[in-house]
């Protein structure tokens, strides 16, 4: 609409020139080969799997789930809120990796400066380096042992089929370690409240009824959401 108004207002512009301009813009955005269309659709369909297996999303969502369970809340915050928070924390922590992957691999391929195989290799390298830093040697050795292959001496020789499961195992272990630390103070509150109620003879009163508001108040007073977010970001080491 804006281009049409400009074309009508300018005396030297014609409808044909405007149409040619729109055609050129659409042509520049159009995928030129069936291979590019196939790769684009494939990448979009595998985007959730890539988010889980190549980033810190798994760690973030598990820790947030542990937090909700330790507070004794079943449906609050809702799953969509926890997932959204985990996604944005993931984007924040993975931003340098995304930028380097785009700058080294995707952008040169869009500009037709490199071939598709070279673009894939350059785009994968930042993710590989990040995942190797977050993966424990024991988990990587376990995956290679199960695959009956020796551990490569160079990082460049680590296969994605071996690195990705080892990375996920390390993420699960890290998430459970953080979740255990989160559980401890709330577990102590539950034990103290249960002991007080038993000593007062109030056996019929569920301890969670008294402990839940105390745990929520304590979590709000210490600014728990900021502490959890900071912990998740620092654990990545950025």
PDB file of C-alpha atoms in Angstrom:
ATOM      1  CA  UNK A   1       0.000   0.000   0.000  1.00  0.00           C
ATOM      2  CA  UNK A   2       2.837   2.393   0.860  1.00  0.00           C
ATOM      3  CA  UNK A   3       4.617   1.594  -2.406  1.00  0.00           C
ATOM      4  CA  UNK A   4       1.390   2.234  -4.335  1.00  0.00           C
ATOM      5  CA  UNK A   5       0.873   5.628  -2.672  1.00  0.00           C
ATOM      6  CA  UNK A   6       4.457   6.614  -3.451  1.00  0.00           C
ATOM      7  CA  UNK A   7       4.051   5.483  -7.046  1.00  0.00           C
ATOM      8  CA  UNK A   8       0.889   7.558  -7.478  1.00  0.00           C
ATOM      9  CA  UNK A   9       2.389  10.611  -5.785  1.00  0.00           C
ATOM     10  CA  UNK A  10       5.631  10.583  -7.788  1.00  0.00           C
ATOM     11  CA  UNK A  11       5.124  12.015 -11.305  1.00  0.00           C
ATOM     12  CA  UNK A  12       8.068  10.089 -12.783  1.00  0.00           C
ATOM     13  CA  UNK A  13       6.956   6.671 -11.457  1.00  0.00           C
ATOM     14  CA  UNK A  14       4.535   4.474 -13.367  1.00  0.00           C
ATOM     15  CA  UNK A  15       2.411   1.499 -12.464  1.00  0.00           C
ATOM     16  CA  UNK A  16       4.667  -0.686 -14.573  1.00  0.00           C
ATOM     17  CA  UNK A  17       7.753   0.390 -12.600  1.00  0.00           C
ATOM     18  CA  UNK A  18       5.990  -0.332  -9.330  1.00  0.00           C
ATOM     19  CA  UNK A  19       4.928  -3.781 -10.508  1.00  0.00           C
ATOM     20  CA  UNK A  20       8.476  -4.501 -11.648  1.00  0.00           C
ATOM     21  CA  UNK A  21       9.759  -3.469  -8.231  1.00  0.00           C
ATOM     22  CA  UNK A  22       7.390  -5.824  -6.452  1.00  0.00           C
ATOM     23  CA  UNK A  23       8.322  -8.636  -8.836  1.00  0.00           C
ATOM     24  CA  UNK A  24      12.018  -8.111  -8.134  1.00  0.00           C
ATOM     25  CA  UNK A  25      11.452  -8.155  -4.381  1.00  0.00           C
ATOM     26  CA  UNK A  26       9.411 -11.362  -4.564  1.00  0.00           C
ATOM     27  CA  UNK A  27      11.992 -12.953  -6.824  1.00  0.00           C
ATOM     28  CA  UNK A  28      14.778 -12.217  -4.342  1.00  0.00           C
ATOM     29  CA  UNK A  29      12.799 -13.910  -1.542  1.00  0.00           C
ATOM     30  CA  UNK A  30      11.823 -16.953  -3.598  1.00  0.00           C
ATOM     31  CA  UNK A  31      13.643 -20.235  -3.024  1.00  0.00           C
ATOM     32  CA  UNK A  32      15.425 -20.962  -6.274  1.00  0.00           C
ATOM     33  CA  UNK A  33      15.830 -24.742  -6.129  1.00  0.00           C
ATOM     34  CA  UNK A  34      13.707 -27.656  -4.923  1.00  0.00           C
ATOM     35  CA  UNK A  35      16.591 -28.609  -2.627  1.00  0.00           C
ATOM     36  CA  UNK A  36      16.269 -25.317  -0.747  1.00  0.00           C
ATOM     37  CA  UNK A  37      12.506 -25.798  -0.386  1.00  0.00           C
ATOM     38  CA  UNK A  38      13.024 -29.321   0.937  1.00  0.00           C
ATOM     39  CA  UNK A  39      15.718 -28.229   3.394  1.00  0.00           C
ATOM     40  CA  UNK A  40      13.589 -25.344   4.657  1.00  0.00           C
ATOM     41  CA  UNK A  41      10.528 -27.514   5.282  1.00  0.00           C
ATOM     42  CA  UNK A  42      12.665 -30.217   6.893  1.00  0.00           C
ATOM     43  CA  UNK A  43      14.353 -27.714   9.204  1.00  0.00           C
ATOM     44  CA  UNK A  44      10.985 -26.306  10.299  1.00  0.00           C
ATOM     45  CA  UNK A  45       9.565 -29.762  11.055  1.00  0.00           C
ATOM     46  CA  UNK A  46      12.619 -30.734  13.109  1.00  0.00           C
ATOM     47  CA  UNK A  47      12.857 -27.404  14.936  1.00  0.00           C
ATOM     48  CA  UNK A  48      11.383 -28.672  18.269  1.00  0.00           C
ATOM     49  CA  UNK A  49      13.717 -31.682  18.249  1.00  0.00           C
ATOM     50  CA  UNK A  50      16.718 -29.489  17.474  1.00  0.00           C
ATOM     51  CA  UNK A  51      15.729 -27.100  20.278  1.00  0.00           C
ATOM     52  CA  UNK A  52      15.701 -29.975  22.769  1.00  0.00           C
ATOM     53  CA  UNK A  53      18.793 -31.845  21.575  1.00  0.00           C
ATOM     54  CA  UNK A  54      21.178 -29.006  20.636  1.00  0.00           C
ATOM     55  CA  UNK A  55      20.461 -26.351  23.258  1.00  0.00           C
ATOM     56  CA  UNK A  56      20.064 -25.951  27.015  1.00  0.00           C
ATOM     57  CA  UNK A  57      16.266 -26.150  26.810  1.00  0.00           C
ATOM     58  CA  UNK A  58      16.229 -29.603  28.427  1.00  0.00           C
ATOM     59  CA  UNK A  59      18.147 -28.338  31.454  1.00  0.00           C
ATOM     60  CA  UNK A  60      15.957 -25.266  31.825  1.00  0.00           C
ATOM     61  CA  UNK A  61      12.571 -26.972  31.628  1.00  0.00           C
ATOM     62  CA  UNK A  62      13.581 -29.791  34.009  1.00  0.00           C
ATOM     63  CA  UNK A  63      14.851 -27.337  36.638  1.00  0.00           C
ATOM     64  CA  UNK A  64      11.684 -25.264  36.375  1.00  0.00           C
ATOM     65  CA  UNK A  65       9.588 -28.435  36.745  1.00  0.00           C
ATOM     66  CA  UNK A  66      11.590 -29.390  39.839  1.00  0.00           C
ATOM     67  CA  UNK A  67      10.918 -25.927  41.247  1.00  0.00           C
ATOM     68  CA  UNK A  68       7.179 -26.268  40.795  1.00  0.00           C
ATOM     69  CA  UNK A  69       7.166 -29.703  42.403  1.00  0.00           C
ATOM     70  CA  UNK A  70       9.272 -28.541  45.356  1.00  0.00           C
ATOM     71  CA  UNK A  71       6.855 -25.687  46.014  1.00  0.00           C
ATOM     72  CA  UNK A  72       4.006 -28.184  46.104  1.00  0.00           C
ATOM     73  CA  UNK A  73       2.154 -26.525  43.226  1.00  0.00           C
ATOM     74  CA  UNK A  74       0.547 -28.825  40.674  1.00  0.00           C
ATOM     75  CA  UNK A  75      -0.739 -26.475  37.972  1.00  0.00           C
ATOM     76  CA  UNK A  76       0.793 -23.124  38.796  1.00  0.00           C
ATOM     77  CA  UNK A  77       2.666 -21.759  36.962  1.00  0.00           C
ATOM     78  CA  UNK A  78       1.006 -23.462  33.977  1.00  0.00           C
ATOM     79  CA  UNK A  79       3.061 -25.601  31.617  1.00  0.00           C
ATOM     80  CA  UNK A  80       2.897 -23.002  28.852  1.00  0.00           C
ATOM     81  CA  UNK A  81       4.436 -20.398  31.168  1.00  0.00           C
ATOM     82  CA  UNK A  82       7.297 -22.694  32.187  1.00  0.00           C
ATOM     83  CA  UNK A  83       7.944 -23.687  28.579  1.00  0.00           C
ATOM     84  CA  UNK A  84       7.946 -20.055  27.438  1.00  0.00           C
ATOM     85  CA  UNK A  85      10.346 -19.054  30.209  1.00  0.00           C
ATOM     86  CA  UNK A  86      12.608 -22.009  29.392  1.00  0.00           C
ATOM     87  CA  UNK A  87      12.611 -21.059  25.699  1.00  0.00           C
ATOM     88  CA  UNK A  88      13.573 -17.431  26.362  1.00  0.00           C
ATOM     89  CA  UNK A  89      16.326 -18.467  28.799  1.00  0.00           C
ATOM     90  CA  UNK A  90      17.574 -20.856  26.116  1.00  0.00           C
ATOM     91  CA  UNK A  91      17.632 -18.102  23.480  1.00  0.00           C
ATOM     92  CA  UNK A  92      19.508 -15.833  25.872  1.00  0.00           C
ATOM     93  CA  UNK A  93      22.180 -18.407  26.716  1.00  0.00           C
ATOM     94  CA  UNK A  94      22.495 -19.701  23.150  1.00  0.00           C
ATOM     95  CA  UNK A  95      22.561 -16.282  21.450  1.00  0.00           C
ATOM     96  CA  UNK A  96      26.360 -16.264  20.843  1.00  0.00           C
ATOM     97  CA  UNK A  97      26.152 -19.756  19.308  1.00  0.00           C
ATOM     98  CA  UNK A  98      23.215 -18.793  17.082  1.00  0.00           C
ATOM     99  CA  UNK A  99      24.950 -15.624  15.917  1.00  0.00           C
ATOM    100  CA  UNK A 100      28.206 -17.411  15.075  1.00  0.00           C
ATOM    101  CA  UNK A 101      26.389 -20.217  13.271  1.00  0.00           C
ATOM    102  CA  UNK A 102      24.442 -17.723  11.185  1.00  0.00           C
ATOM    103  CA  UNK A 103      27.466 -15.544  10.468  1.00  0.00           C
ATOM    104  CA  UNK A 104      29.790 -18.378   9.466  1.00  0.00           C
ATOM    105  CA  UNK A 105      27.434 -20.767   7.700  1.00  0.00           C
ATOM    106  CA  UNK A 106      23.918 -19.613   6.921  1.00  0.00           C
ATOM    107  CA  UNK A 107      24.605 -16.046   5.816  1.00  0.00           C
ATOM    108  CA  UNK A 108      27.396 -16.948   3.341  1.00  0.00           C
ATOM    109  CA  UNK A 109      25.161 -19.643   1.860  1.00  0.00           C
ATOM    110  CA  UNK A 110      22.278 -17.194   1.413  1.00  0.00           C
ATOM    111  CA  UNK A 111      24.681 -14.870  -0.393  1.00  0.00           C
ATOM    112  CA  UNK A 112      25.775 -17.786  -2.643  1.00  0.00           C
ATOM    113  CA  UNK A 113      29.342 -17.531  -1.397  1.00  0.00           C
ATOM    114  CA  UNK A 114      29.696 -21.172  -0.257  1.00  0.00           C
ATOM    115  CA  UNK A 115      28.144 -24.531  -1.137  1.00  0.00           C
ATOM    116  CA  UNK A 116      25.511 -26.317   0.923  1.00  0.00           C
ATOM    117  CA  UNK A 117      27.924 -28.907   2.372  1.00  0.00           C
ATOM    118  CA  UNK A 118      30.317 -26.212   3.539  1.00  0.00           C
ATOM    119  CA  UNK A 119      27.412 -24.203   4.998  1.00  0.00           C
ATOM    120  CA  UNK A 120      26.233 -27.203   7.017  1.00  0.00           C
ATOM    121  CA  UNK A 121      29.737 -27.813   8.366  1.00  0.00           C
ATOM    122  CA  UNK A 122      30.264 -24.175   9.329  1.00  0.00           C
ATOM    123  CA  UNK A 123      26.815 -23.931  10.943  1.00  0.00           C
ATOM    124  CA  UNK A 124      27.374 -27.106  12.951  1.00  0.00           C
ATOM    125  CA  UNK A 125      30.824 -26.126  14.275  1.00  0.00           C
ATOM    126  CA  UNK A 126      29.622 -23.531  16.882  1.00  0.00           C
ATOM    127  CA  UNK A 127      27.023 -25.977  18.208  1.00  0.00           C
ATOM    128  CA  UNK A 128      29.617 -28.761  18.363  1.00  0.00           C
ATOM    129  CA  UNK A 129      32.063 -26.618  20.325  1.00  0.00           C
ATOM    130  CA  UNK A 130      29.336 -25.509  22.749  1.00  0.00           C
ATOM    131  CA  UNK A 131      28.042 -29.035  23.294  1.00  0.00           C
ATOM    132  CA  UNK A 132      31.541 -30.387  23.874  1.00  0.00           C
ATOM    133  CA  UNK A 133      32.089 -27.790  26.620  1.00  0.00           C
ATOM    134  CA  UNK A 134      28.852 -28.843  28.334  1.00  0.00           C
ATOM    135  CA  UNK A 135      29.329 -32.607  27.906  1.00  0.00           C
ATOM    136  CA  UNK A 136      31.060 -34.699  30.544  1.00  0.00           C
ATOM    137  CA  UNK A 137      33.873 -36.951  29.422  1.00  0.00           C
ATOM    138  CA  UNK A 138      32.263 -39.938  31.156  1.00  0.00           C
ATOM    139  CA  UNK A 139      29.040 -39.506  29.170  1.00  0.00           C
ATOM    140  CA  UNK A 140      30.929 -39.121  25.902  1.00  0.00           C
ATOM    141  CA  UNK A 141      33.006 -42.206  26.705  1.00  0.00           C
ATOM    142  CA  UNK A 142      29.836 -44.162  27.536  1.00  0.00           C
ATOM    143  CA  UNK A 143      28.222 -43.356  24.189  1.00  0.00           C
ATOM    144  CA  UNK A 144      31.372 -44.357  22.284  1.00  0.00           C
ATOM    145  CA  UNK A 145      31.617 -47.535  24.348  1.00  0.00           C
ATOM    146  CA  UNK A 146      28.033 -48.453  23.514  1.00  0.00           C
ATOM    147  CA  UNK A 147      28.762 -47.716  19.862  1.00  0.00           C
ATOM    148  CA  UNK A 148      31.926 -49.850  20.070  1.00  0.00           C
ATOM    149  CA  UNK A 149      34.052 -47.053  18.706  1.00  0.00           C
ATOM    150  CA  UNK A 150      37.150 -45.380  20.190  1.00  0.00           C
ATOM    151  CA  UNK A 151      36.942 -41.830  21.493  1.00  0.00           C
ATOM    152  CA  UNK A 152      38.343 -39.408  18.861  1.00  0.00           C
ATOM    153  CA  UNK A 153      41.401 -37.447  19.814  1.00  0.00           C
ATOM    154  CA  UNK A 154      40.209 -34.287  18.066  1.00  0.00           C
ATOM    155  CA  UNK A 155      36.959 -32.419  18.577  1.00  0.00           C
ATOM    156  CA  UNK A 156      36.478 -32.229  14.809  1.00  0.00           C
ATOM    157  CA  UNK A 157      36.224 -36.015  14.616  1.00  0.00           C
ATOM    158  CA  UNK A 158      33.348 -36.365  17.110  1.00  0.00           C
ATOM    159  CA  UNK A 159      30.253 -37.477  15.245  1.00  0.00           C
ATOM    160  CA  UNK A 160      26.904 -35.769  15.902  1.00  0.00           C
ATOM    161  CA  UNK A 161      25.325 -39.193  16.462  1.00  0.00           C
ATOM    162  CA  UNK A 162      27.662 -39.654  19.437  1.00  0.00           C
ATOM    163  CA  UNK A 163      27.831 -36.082  20.693  1.00  0.00           C
ATOM    164  CA  UNK A 164      24.090 -35.369  20.862  1.00  0.00           C
ATOM    165  CA  UNK A 165      23.116 -38.294  23.188  1.00  0.00           C
ATOM    166  CA  UNK A 166      26.165 -37.623  25.370  1.00  0.00           C
ATOM    167  CA  UNK A 167      25.174 -33.966  25.576  1.00  0.00           C
ATOM    168  CA  UNK A 168      21.608 -34.873  26.571  1.00  0.00           C
ATOM    169  CA  UNK A 169      22.873 -37.231  29.278  1.00  0.00           C
ATOM    170  CA  UNK A 170      25.048 -34.459  30.694  1.00  0.00           C
ATOM    171  CA  UNK A 171      22.158 -31.996  30.562  1.00  0.00           C
ATOM    172  CA  UNK A 172      19.911 -34.407  32.461  1.00  0.00           C
ATOM    173  CA  UNK A 173      22.545 -34.928  35.150  1.00  0.00           C
ATOM    174  CA  UNK A 174      23.154 -31.190  35.522  1.00  0.00           C
ATOM    175  CA  UNK A 175      19.418 -30.479  35.701  1.00  0.00           C
ATOM    176  CA  UNK A 176      18.883 -33.101  38.415  1.00  0.00           C
ATOM    177  CA  UNK A 177      21.805 -31.737  40.431  1.00  0.00           C
ATOM    178  CA  UNK A 178      20.341 -28.227  40.345  1.00  0.00           C
ATOM    179  CA  UNK A 179      16.874 -29.621  41.113  1.00  0.00           C
ATOM    180  CA  UNK A 180      18.210 -31.479  44.157  1.00  0.00           C
ATOM    181  CA  UNK A 181      19.685 -28.259  45.556  1.00  0.00           C
ATOM    182  CA  UNK A 182      16.361 -26.502  44.967  1.00  0.00           C
ATOM    183  CA  UNK A 183      14.416 -29.255  46.718  1.00  0.00           C
ATOM    184  CA  UNK A 184      16.424 -29.191  49.965  1.00  0.00           C
ATOM    185  CA  UNK A 185      15.191 -25.941  51.612  1.00  0.00           C
ATOM    186  CA  UNK A 186      11.559 -26.658  50.749  1.00  0.00           C
ATOM    187  CA  UNK A 187      11.905 -30.218  52.048  1.00  0.00           C
ATOM    188  CA  UNK A 188      13.228 -28.856  55.352  1.00  0.00           C
ATOM    189  CA  UNK A 189      10.202 -26.565  55.619  1.00  0.00           C
ATOM    190  CA  UNK A 190       7.872 -29.536  55.081  1.00  0.00           C
ATOM    191  CA  UNK A 191       9.674 -31.564  57.766  1.00  0.00           C
ATOM    192  CA  UNK A 192       9.608 -28.692  60.286  1.00  0.00           C
ATOM    193  CA  UNK A 193       5.899 -27.990  59.704  1.00  0.00           C
ATOM    194  CA  UNK A 194       5.029 -31.701  59.969  1.00  0.00           C
ATOM    195  CA  UNK A 195       6.990 -31.990  63.250  1.00  0.00           C
ATOM    196  CA  UNK A 196       5.279 -28.941  64.738  1.00  0.00           C
ATOM    197  CA  UNK A 197       1.820 -30.210  63.840  1.00  0.00           C
ATOM    198  CA  UNK A 198       2.552 -33.639  65.328  1.00  0.00           C
ATOM    199  CA  UNK A 199       3.906 -32.098  68.533  1.00  0.00           C
ATOM    200  CA  UNK A 200       0.706 -30.022  68.845  1.00  0.00           C
ATOM    201  CA  UNK A 201      -1.433 -33.084  68.265  1.00  0.00           C
ATOM    202  CA  UNK A 202      -2.863 -31.719  65.021  1.00  0.00           C
ATOM    203  CA  UNK A 203      -2.471 -34.987  63.171  1.00  0.00           C
ATOM    204  CA  UNK A 204      -5.554 -34.481  61.006  1.00  0.00           C
ATOM    205  CA  UNK A 205      -4.227 -31.216  59.537  1.00  0.00           C
ATOM    206  CA  UNK A 206      -2.289 -31.871  56.294  1.00  0.00           C
ATOM    207  CA  UNK A 207       1.212 -30.359  56.596  1.00  0.00           C
ATOM    208  CA  UNK A 208       1.032 -29.056  53.025  1.00  0.00           C
ATOM    209  CA  UNK A 209      -1.827 -26.759  54.022  1.00  0.00           C
ATOM    210  CA  UNK A 210       0.481 -24.846  56.372  1.00  0.00           C
ATOM    211  CA  UNK A 211       3.739 -25.352  54.506  1.00  0.00           C
ATOM    212  CA  UNK A 212       2.547 -24.157  51.082  1.00  0.00           C
ATOM    213  CA  UNK A 213       1.973 -20.462  51.935  1.00  0.00           C
ATOM    214  CA  UNK A 214       5.202 -20.399  53.948  1.00  0.00           C
ATOM    215  CA  UNK A 215       7.193 -21.801  51.010  1.00  0.00           C
ATOM    216  CA  UNK A 216       5.593 -19.341  48.587  1.00  0.00           C
ATOM    217  CA  UNK A 217       6.305 -16.421  50.924  1.00  0.00           C
ATOM    218  CA  UNK A 218       9.927 -17.525  51.364  1.00  0.00           C
ATOM    219  CA  UNK A 219      10.364 -17.937  47.607  1.00  0.00           C
ATOM    220  CA  UNK A 220       8.974 -14.456  46.940  1.00  0.00           C
ATOM    221  CA  UNK A 221      11.046 -12.823  49.702  1.00  0.00           C
ATOM    222  CA  UNK A 222      14.347 -14.197  48.377  1.00  0.00           C
ATOM    223  CA  UNK A 223      13.353 -13.272  44.784  1.00  0.00           C
ATOM    224  CA  UNK A 224      13.418 -16.900  43.751  1.00  0.00           C
ATOM    225  CA  UNK A 225      12.615 -16.474  40.059  1.00  0.00           C
ATOM    226  CA  UNK A 226      15.594 -14.198  39.550  1.00  0.00           C
ATOM    227  CA  UNK A 227      17.859 -16.589  41.452  1.00  0.00           C
ATOM    228  CA  UNK A 228      16.695 -19.584  39.404  1.00  0.00           C
ATOM    229  CA  UNK A 229      17.160 -17.711  36.128  1.00  0.00           C
ATOM    230  CA  UNK A 230      20.600 -16.504  37.176  1.00  0.00           C
ATOM    231  CA  UNK A 231      21.584 -20.028  38.207  1.00  0.00           C
ATOM    232  CA  UNK A 232      20.517 -21.488  34.874  1.00  0.00           C
ATOM    233  CA  UNK A 233      22.465 -18.860  32.943  1.00  0.00           C
ATOM    234  CA  UNK A 234      25.585 -19.131  35.087  1.00  0.00           C
ATOM    235  CA  UNK A 235      25.542 -22.932  34.871  1.00  0.00           C
ATOM    236  CA  UNK A 236      26.097 -22.644  31.120  1.00  0.00           C
ATOM    237  CA  UNK A 237      29.239 -20.600  31.719  1.00  0.00           C
ATOM    238  CA  UNK A 238      28.566 -17.642  29.436  1.00  0.00           C
TER     239      UNK A 238
END
